[in-house]
Amino acid sequence: MSTPQDNRLAWLALYMIPGLGNAVLKRLIETFGDPETVFGVGITELMGIEGMRRDIAQKIAHRALDTEAEGEIRKAEQCHARILVYTDPSYPPLLKEIYNPPMVLYVRGKEVPLQKTLVSVVGSRNPTHYGRKAAEKIALGLAKRGVGVVSGLARGIDAAAHSGCLMGNGFTIGVLGTGIDVVYPESNRVLFSRIEENGAIVSEFPTGAPPEPKNFPIRNRIISGLSKGTVVVEATRNSGSLITASTALDQCREVFAVPGSIDSFKSTGSHFLIKQGAKLIENADDILTEFGFFGNGTAGRCVPTNPDGTPRDMNEFERKVYENVGDYPVHMDDIVRLANLDAGTVAATLMKMELEGIVRQLPGRMFVR
């Protein structure tokens, strides 16, 4: 018996026919069993499939794209990508459950783990520091508990989520809106390589496919489809992240949202989702509890550690300063006032904590955790 990898030429020759969508292709496979059998049936039988057009049926009957499929296999191999088809045992089971799953996936990096719980984290391409930090901390908290993180390898929240997961030595999946051989944006090239080495990169688009705007809403259903739940960290009302949240709901998956400032335009979409019933979350534990993981309440929080990763005790001055630095930027003068310490002590303590990565200094003597 042939395996899906053995007949990937037939899969691609079928998959690459223009106008043959995933939903109709899925019906063909469910009816006839495999692409080789599909190519062997007549036009009359093909026209019996719901949604089939005559011009597409004729292309199938004439097996018109074999040459193109052979070239596509070579291109995929050149960029070290594997071709994963719908009937492959390695195809992600959750993704199979959606209405129109991609019938062919290109994969770079490691195999997508079939038993691991995955959560997608999405949001603005131009986030605030608060949004970026929240995405990173949530992804880090998920990774430390063995939960994988899925996102779209875009700028901003996506990049922060992937990075946070990698910081926690977790498994992250980048879903592309381009061909598997196209790095977009170019600024994420290093992150792309890190994910390929430690996680997986997937795409349903043929090699060389450019970052066309129409591709990204299409890929969003894969982000949510791979995941048990979707977290929207920071998004406006017209953000693509709300499309991902909408597809997650259509797929009967959980939707979570991180609240922001009531004065922040960039959180208007997140707040809209909360008003519509999305679960408000503040950290990874809120997500894990929803899924039945019961934690110690500290997942995703930034706490000082020793070099071996164990918690580090803070002295009195460090504790007072740390308690008055939060996720929103705070001026050093306000820290002095709130901690009731002299400016010299606060400055020295902040410098020490900044060197340890516990706090970060922003322009204008502003500090955040």
XYZ file of C-alpha atoms in Angstrom:
369
model
C 0.000 0.000 0.000
C 1.362 3.435 -0.909
C 1.861 6.047 1.757
C 0.851 9.739 1.438
C 4.512 10.610 0.875
C 4.699 8.070 -1.962
C 1.811 9.673 -3.851
C 2.538 13.315 -3.091
C 2.917 13.977 -6.832
C -0.736 13.063 -7.319
C -1.716 15.127 -4.278
C 0.081 18.209 -5.587
C -1.179 17.715 -9.145
C -4.697 17.841 -7.703
C -4.062 20.492 -5.073
C -2.507 22.939 -7.540
C -5.504 23.036 -9.901
C -6.685 26.687 -9.903
C -10.167 27.109 -8.462
C -10.256 23.751 -6.692
C -10.688 24.798 -3.075
C -9.937 22.787 0.046
C -13.604 22.074 0.776
C -14.274 20.506 -2.649
C -10.941 18.670 -2.602
C -11.850 17.229 0.793
C -15.145 15.950 -0.646
C -13.259 14.340 -3.522
C -10.948 12.501 -1.125
C -13.812 11.463 1.145
C -15.728 10.124 -1.872
C -12.980 8.441 -3.892
C -10.324 7.724 -1.260
C -7.109 9.172 -2.719
C -5.886 11.468 -5.537
C -4.839 8.610 -7.846
C -8.385 7.291 -7.771
C -9.768 10.803 -8.323
C -7.688 11.133 -11.476
C -9.114 7.837 -12.726
C -12.808 8.737 -12.586
C -14.773 10.364 -15.375
C -16.119 13.882 -15.692
C -19.683 12.714 -15.029
C -18.688 11.229 -11.670
C -16.628 14.309 -10.788
C -19.591 16.576 -11.526
C -21.532 14.664 -8.882
C -19.371 16.259 -6.182
C -20.991 19.264 -4.497
C -19.332 22.513 -5.621
C -17.514 20.978 -8.619
C -17.225 23.131 -11.766
C -16.992 21.610 -15.232
C -13.751 23.398 -16.143
C -12.112 22.032 -12.995
C -13.458 18.544 -13.640
C -11.912 18.668 -17.112
C -8.510 19.650 -15.677
C -8.737 16.737 -13.243
C -9.706 14.302 -15.976
C -6.789 15.446 -18.161
C -4.344 15.457 -15.201
C -3.129 18.830 -16.428
C -0.652 19.790 -13.698
C 1.691 16.818 -13.318
C 4.693 18.738 -14.649
C 4.033 21.666 -12.298
C 3.669 19.250 -9.377
C 7.039 17.654 -10.113
C 8.655 21.102 -10.108
C 6.944 21.986 -6.826
C 8.310 18.878 -5.133
C 11.833 19.809 -6.199
C 11.419 23.386 -4.918
C 10.133 22.132 -1.564
C 13.069 19.764 -1.217
C 15.533 22.557 -2.024
C 14.330 24.593 0.957
C 14.244 21.512 3.233
C 10.453 21.468 3.434
C 8.337 18.346 3.821
C 4.952 17.961 2.154
C 2.273 16.831 4.590
C -1.083 15.746 3.147
C -4.501 15.437 4.719
C -4.435 11.643 4.997
C -0.925 11.513 6.462
C -0.813 10.070 10.017
C 1.340 13.081 10.974
C -1.357 15.583 9.966
C -2.453 17.588 13.078
C -5.731 16.072 14.313
C -7.245 19.342 15.558
C -6.669 20.955 12.159
C -8.519 18.071 10.521
C -11.644 19.031 12.455
C -12.167 22.440 10.835
C -14.566 22.968 7.931
C -11.942 23.611 5.231
C -8.598 22.224 6.403
C -5.608 22.693 4.098
C -5.306 19.457 2.172
C -1.583 20.006 1.704
C 0.819 21.575 4.203
C 4.458 22.456 3.705
C 6.475 21.977 6.905
C 9.977 23.091 7.851
C 11.699 22.224 11.112
C 10.413 19.561 13.460
C 7.273 17.469 13.196
C 4.136 19.126 14.567
C 3.508 17.261 17.865
C 0.187 15.432 17.704
C -0.446 15.123 21.458
C 0.754 18.534 22.657
C -1.788 21.159 23.665
C -1.340 24.242 21.465
C -2.554 27.797 22.102
C -2.352 30.594 19.554
C -1.290 34.085 20.610
C -2.019 36.907 18.156
C -2.283 40.686 18.093
C -1.107 43.969 16.648
C 1.857 44.302 14.303
C 2.582 47.634 15.973
C 1.956 46.976 19.660
C 2.717 49.064 22.694
C 5.472 47.976 25.036
C 2.752 46.652 27.342
C 1.269 44.467 24.592
C 4.616 43.093 23.519
C 5.573 42.278 27.118
C 2.198 40.656 27.837
C 2.477 38.381 24.775
C 6.003 37.383 25.710
C 5.104 36.620 29.328
C 1.992 34.626 28.450
C 3.866 32.569 25.853
C 6.724 32.004 28.294
C 4.278 30.835 30.958
C 2.598 28.448 28.529
C 5.946 27.037 27.387
C 7.096 26.383 30.950
C 3.977 24.280 31.477
C 4.505 22.238 28.302
C 1.939 24.025 26.138
C 2.990 24.948 22.596
C 2.433 28.402 21.100
C 1.143 29.094 17.586
C 1.312 32.461 15.857
C 1.776 34.049 12.442
C 5.459 35.042 12.482
C 4.515 38.674 11.833
C 6.010 41.735 13.510
C 4.856 42.803 16.938
C 2.717 40.487 19.056
C 3.375 37.434 16.864
C 7.133 37.835 17.143
C 6.892 38.456 20.908
C 4.786 35.303 21.369
C 7.223 33.131 19.414
C 10.165 34.636 21.294
C 8.540 34.145 24.699
C 7.855 30.499 23.917
C 11.459 29.953 22.811
C 12.673 31.649 26.005
C 10.794 28.977 27.930
C 12.305 26.206 25.767
C 8.849 25.524 24.378
C 7.596 24.335 21.002
C 6.313 27.110 18.766
C 4.709 26.962 15.324
C 4.901 29.822 12.825
C 2.087 29.811 10.247
C 3.016 31.729 7.102
C 0.913 33.772 4.708
C 3.597 33.179 2.073
C 5.351 30.231 0.504
C 7.375 28.097 2.899
C 10.575 29.464 1.337
C 9.665 33.151 1.770
C 10.732 34.979 4.938
C 8.317 37.821 5.638
C 8.920 40.267 7.130
C 12.665 40.246 6.467
C 13.250 41.612 9.975
C 12.107 38.235 11.351
C 14.745 36.207 9.496
C 16.670 35.344 12.681
C 13.432 34.411 14.469
C 12.415 32.315 11.433
C 15.658 30.342 11.732
C 15.241 29.865 15.494
C 11.713 28.518 15.033
C 12.842 26.192 12.251
C 15.531 24.829 14.571
C 13.380 24.482 17.694
C 9.803 24.253 16.431
C 7.963 24.135 13.120
C 7.070 26.491 10.283
C 4.035 25.646 8.164
C 2.305 27.042 5.094
C -0.393 25.906 2.704
C 0.795 28.233 -0.069
C 3.045 26.994 -2.896
C 6.752 27.805 -2.810
C 7.552 31.337 -3.848
C 4.091 32.690 -2.964
C 4.531 36.390 -2.070
C 2.965 38.117 0.966
C -0.269 39.148 -0.745
C -2.881 40.732 1.561
C -5.489 38.095 0.664
C -3.241 35.315 2.016
C -3.243 36.388 5.653
C -6.966 36.000 6.447
C -6.722 32.576 4.759
C -3.796 31.479 6.937
C -5.544 32.721 10.105
C -7.884 29.720 10.089
C -4.801 27.471 10.350
C -3.469 29.428 13.340
C -6.736 28.961 15.223
C -7.329 25.493 13.758
C -4.102 24.109 15.189
C -4.945 25.508 18.616
C -7.188 24.590 21.480
C -7.677 28.283 22.166
C -6.720 31.682 20.774
C -5.399 34.604 22.829
C -5.757 38.152 21.486
C -3.265 40.341 23.297
C -3.613 43.767 21.719
C -5.782 44.557 18.709
C -7.896 47.338 17.215
C -11.471 46.814 16.027
C -10.342 46.307 12.392
C -7.376 44.084 13.241
C -6.734 40.795 11.472
C -6.474 39.286 14.947
C -10.239 39.632 15.291
C -10.572 37.548 12.122
C -8.504 34.858 13.838
C -10.725 35.109 16.924
C -13.811 34.825 14.731
C -12.507 31.722 12.970
C -11.634 30.234 16.358
C -15.252 30.673 17.446
C -16.467 29.133 14.173
C -14.195 26.177 14.917
C -15.686 25.850 18.441
C -12.388 26.810 20.085
C -11.873 29.020 23.145
C -11.135 32.734 22.730
C -9.229 34.745 25.339
C -8.367 38.434 25.440
C -5.867 40.477 27.440
C -7.289 43.781 28.707
C -5.431 47.026 28.087
C -5.817 50.622 29.155
C -9.244 52.175 28.524
C -7.335 55.014 26.872
C -5.443 52.746 24.479
C -6.796 52.687 20.922
C -4.757 49.557 20.310
C -6.809 47.581 22.844
C -10.254 48.514 21.478
C -10.541 45.192 19.635
C -9.475 43.194 22.683
C -12.050 45.001 24.824
C -14.714 44.380 22.174
C -13.993 40.654 22.365
C -14.295 40.708 26.161
C -17.652 42.464 25.869
C -18.750 39.752 23.435
C -17.868 36.997 25.888
C -14.174 36.272 25.362
C -12.510 35.205 28.595
C -10.438 37.967 30.180
C -6.966 36.721 31.057
C -3.950 38.241 32.768
C -1.424 35.405 32.560
C -0.839 31.876 31.330
C -2.429 30.318 34.416
C -5.800 31.817 33.473
C -5.639 29.882 30.194
C -4.307 26.693 31.726
C -6.992 26.638 34.403
C -9.646 26.912 31.703
C -8.187 23.812 30.061
C -7.912 21.890 33.319
C -4.243 22.576 34.074
C -4.013 23.683 37.695
C -0.975 25.813 38.407
C 0.739 27.630 41.232
C -0.437 31.052 40.117
C 2.943 32.265 38.934
C 3.034 31.172 35.298
C 4.227 33.933 33.035
C 5.197 36.372 35.772
C 8.655 37.916 35.727
C 10.425 37.223 39.010
C 14.126 37.561 39.853
C 16.073 34.319 39.570
C 19.520 32.989 40.331
C 21.759 31.822 37.471
C 20.495 28.260 37.965
C 16.895 29.424 37.482
C 15.836 29.205 41.134
C 14.032 32.206 42.684
C 16.341 34.854 44.101
C 15.609 36.576 47.389
C 15.322 40.364 47.126
C 16.569 42.734 49.763
C 14.287 45.381 51.260
C 15.165 48.070 48.703
C 14.790 45.737 45.708
C 11.425 44.510 46.935
C 10.069 48.039 47.396
C 11.271 49.129 43.961
C 10.001 45.974 42.244
C 6.552 46.315 43.810
C 6.200 49.771 42.271
C 7.293 48.861 38.736
C 4.546 47.253 36.677
C 3.626 46.393 33.118
C 2.863 50.015 32.297
C 5.803 52.479 32.200
C 6.388 54.387 35.447
C 8.735 57.321 35.937
C 11.685 56.983 38.291
C 10.444 59.956 40.340
C 7.142 58.127 40.930
C 9.037 55.032 42.060
C 10.998 57.183 44.527
C 7.759 58.618 45.882
C 5.793 55.351 46.032
C 8.654 53.307 47.518
C 9.474 56.082 50.008
C 13.199 55.790 49.230
C 15.824 58.362 48.328
C 16.600 58.898 44.633
C 20.158 57.535 44.888
C 19.025 54.227 46.355
C 16.278 53.844 43.753
C 18.664 54.672 40.880
C 21.252 52.147 42.065
C 18.615 49.465 42.632
C 17.041 50.027 39.204
C 20.424 49.800 37.516
C 21.156 46.488 39.236
C 17.730 45.096 38.356
C 18.055 46.270 34.761
C 21.370 44.448 34.399
C 19.670 41.273 35.662
C 16.833 41.669 33.164
C 14.211 42.157 35.865
C 13.209 45.654 34.722
C 13.722 47.569 31.509
C 14.428 51.274 31.124
C 12.529 53.216 28.465
C 13.261 56.732 27.192
C 12.549 59.540 29.667
C 13.637 57.608 32.797
C 10.567 55.368 32.529
C 10.731 51.772 33.765
C 8.665 48.614 33.229
C 9.046 45.010 34.375
